[in-house]
Coordinates of C-alpha atoms in Angstrom, one line a residue:
M1 CA 3.2 -12.6 12.1
I2 CA 6.3 -11.1 10.0
G3 CA 9.2 -10.1 11.8
L4 CA 10.8 -6.9 10.9
A5 CA 13.8 -8.1 8.9
S6 CA 10.9 -9.3 6.8
V7 CA 9.9 -5.4 6.2
A8 CA 11.3 -2.3 4.2
V9 CA 10.8 0.8 4.6
L10 CA 10.5 2.5 1.6
T11 CA 10.8 5.8 0.6
C12 CA 8.3 7.0 -2.8
G13 CA 9.0 9.9 -4.8
A14 CA 6.1 9.2 -6.7
L15 CA 3.2 7.7 -4.1
S16 CA -0.8 6.8 -6.1
A17 CA -3.8 4.9 -5.4
I18 CA -4.2 2.2 -8.5
D19 CA -7.5 1.5 -6.8
G20 CA -8.9 1.0 -3.5
D21 CA -6.2 -1.2 -2.0
T22 CA -3.5 -1.2 -4.4
I23 CA -0.9 1.5 -4.2
S24 CA 1.6 2.7 -6.7
C25 CA 5.4 3.6 -5.2
D26 CA 7.5 4.8 -7.7
S27 CA 5.3 2.3 -10.7
Q28 CA 6.1 -0.8 -8.2
K29 CA 2.7 -2.0 -7.9
M30 CA 1.8 -2.9 -4.2
R31 CA -1.2 -4.4 -2.4
I32 CA -2.0 -2.4 0.6
T33 CA -3.1 -4.8 4.1
G34 CA -4.8 -4.3 7.4
P35 CA -2.9 -3.8 10.5
A36 CA -2.4 -7.6 11.2
A37 CA -0.2 -10.3 10.0
L38 CA 0.5 -10.8 6.2
N39 CA -1.9 -13.5 4.0
R40 CA -3.6 -13.5 7.2
C41 CA -5.6 -10.7 7.4
G42 CA -5.9 -8.2 5.0
I43 CA -8.3 -6.0 3.1
N44 CA -9.3 -6.3 -0.2
T45 CA -11.9 -3.1 -1.7
P46 CA -14.3 -3.3 -5.1
E47 CA -13.3 -3.7 -8.2
T48 CA -12.8 -0.7 -10.6
P49 CA -10.7 -2.2 -13.5
S50 CA -13.4 -5.1 -14.3
P51 CA -16.4 -5.1 -12.3
K52 CA -19.3 -7.6 -12.0
R53 CA -21.9 -5.0 -11.4
P54 CA -22.1 -1.0 -11.5
R55 CA -22.5 -0.2 -7.6
E56 CA -19.4 -2.2 -7.3
K57 CA -17.3 0.3 -9.5
A58 CA -18.8 3.4 -7.7
L59 CA -17.7 1.7 -4.9
G60 CA -14.5 0.7 -5.9
E61 CA -14.0 4.7 -6.8
Q62 CA -14.7 5.6 -3.6
A63 CA -12.1 3.2 -2.1
K64 CA -9.7 4.6 -4.9
Q65 CA -10.8 8.2 -3.3
R66 CA -10.2 7.8 0.5
L67 CA -7.1 5.9 -0.6
E68 CA -6.3 9.4 -2.5
E69 CA -7.1 11.7 0.4
L70 CA -4.8 9.4 2.8
L71 CA -1.5 9.0 0.4
P72 CA -0.9 12.9 0.2
E73 CA -0.3 12.6 4.9
E74 CA 3.0 11.8 6.0
V75 CA 2.9 8.0 5.3
Q76 CA 5.2 5.2 5.1
A77 CA 4.9 2.6 2.8
E78 CA 6.1 -0.7 4.7
V79 CA 6.8 -3.9 2.1
S80 CA 7.2 -7.2 3.0
C81 CA 9.2 -9.9 1.4
L82 CA 5.4 -11.9 0.8
R83 CA 3.3 -11.4 -2.6
D84 CA -0.6 -11.9 -2.9
R85 CA -1.4 -13.9 -5.6
Q86 CA -0.9 -12.1 -8.7
G87 CA 2.7 -11.6 -7.4
Q88 CA 2.1 -8.0 -6.4
P89 CA 4.5 -7.8 -2.6
L90 CA 2.1 -6.9 0.2
A91 CA 3.1 -3.5 2.0
W92 CA 1.3 -1.5 5.0
V93 CA 1.3 1.9 4.3
R94 CA 1.4 3.8 8.1
M95 CA 0.1 7.5 8.6
S96 CA 2.2 9.5 11.1
N97 CA -0.3 8.5 13.8
G98 CA 0.4 4.8 13.7
E99 CA -2.5 4.0 11.7
T100 CA -2.3 1.7 9.0
A101 CA -4.0 3.4 5.7
G102 CA -6.4 -0.5 5.7
E103 CA -7.5 0.0 9.2
V104 CA -8.9 3.1 8.0
L105 CA -10.1 2.0 4.6
R106 CA -12.1 -0.6 6.6
N107 CA -14.5 2.0 8.6
G108 CA -16.6 1.9 5.6
Y109 CA -14.4 1.8 2.2
A110 CA -13.1 -2.2 2.6
A111 CA -13.6 -5.4 3.9
R112 CA -11.5 -7.5 6.0
W113 CA -10.1 -10.4 4.3
R114 CA -8.8 -13.8 5.7
P115 CA -7.9 -16.9 3.2
G116 CA -10.7 -18.6 2.5
H117 CA -13.6 -16.4 3.1
W118 CA -14.5 -12.5 3.5
V119 CA -15.2 -11.0 7.4
P120 CA -18.0 -7.7 6.8

């Protein structure tokens, strides 16, 4: 588990969804994760920029729309010093009730991800 010293709470002037599992905080792209330890258990949503199938694009758009619905709520972006394989910082988006956007998206919009495989 990541220690608190490894996490910075950000204030975003502009917070938006890039896709179902990526946000932009003041133009900095960040990969959101689930409630557990970074790089051990996260989330992944269907791709929208270059999907393998038309259905994947449709599901990815639904995940992005759901994330967009969550962002206007009072949320807190907590960014870690760790990065995904594309070099984007890994972050939690935490709602006022303490739940993460990753937890919410796991309810029909995202799959749980662990290194090396998917966990439905």
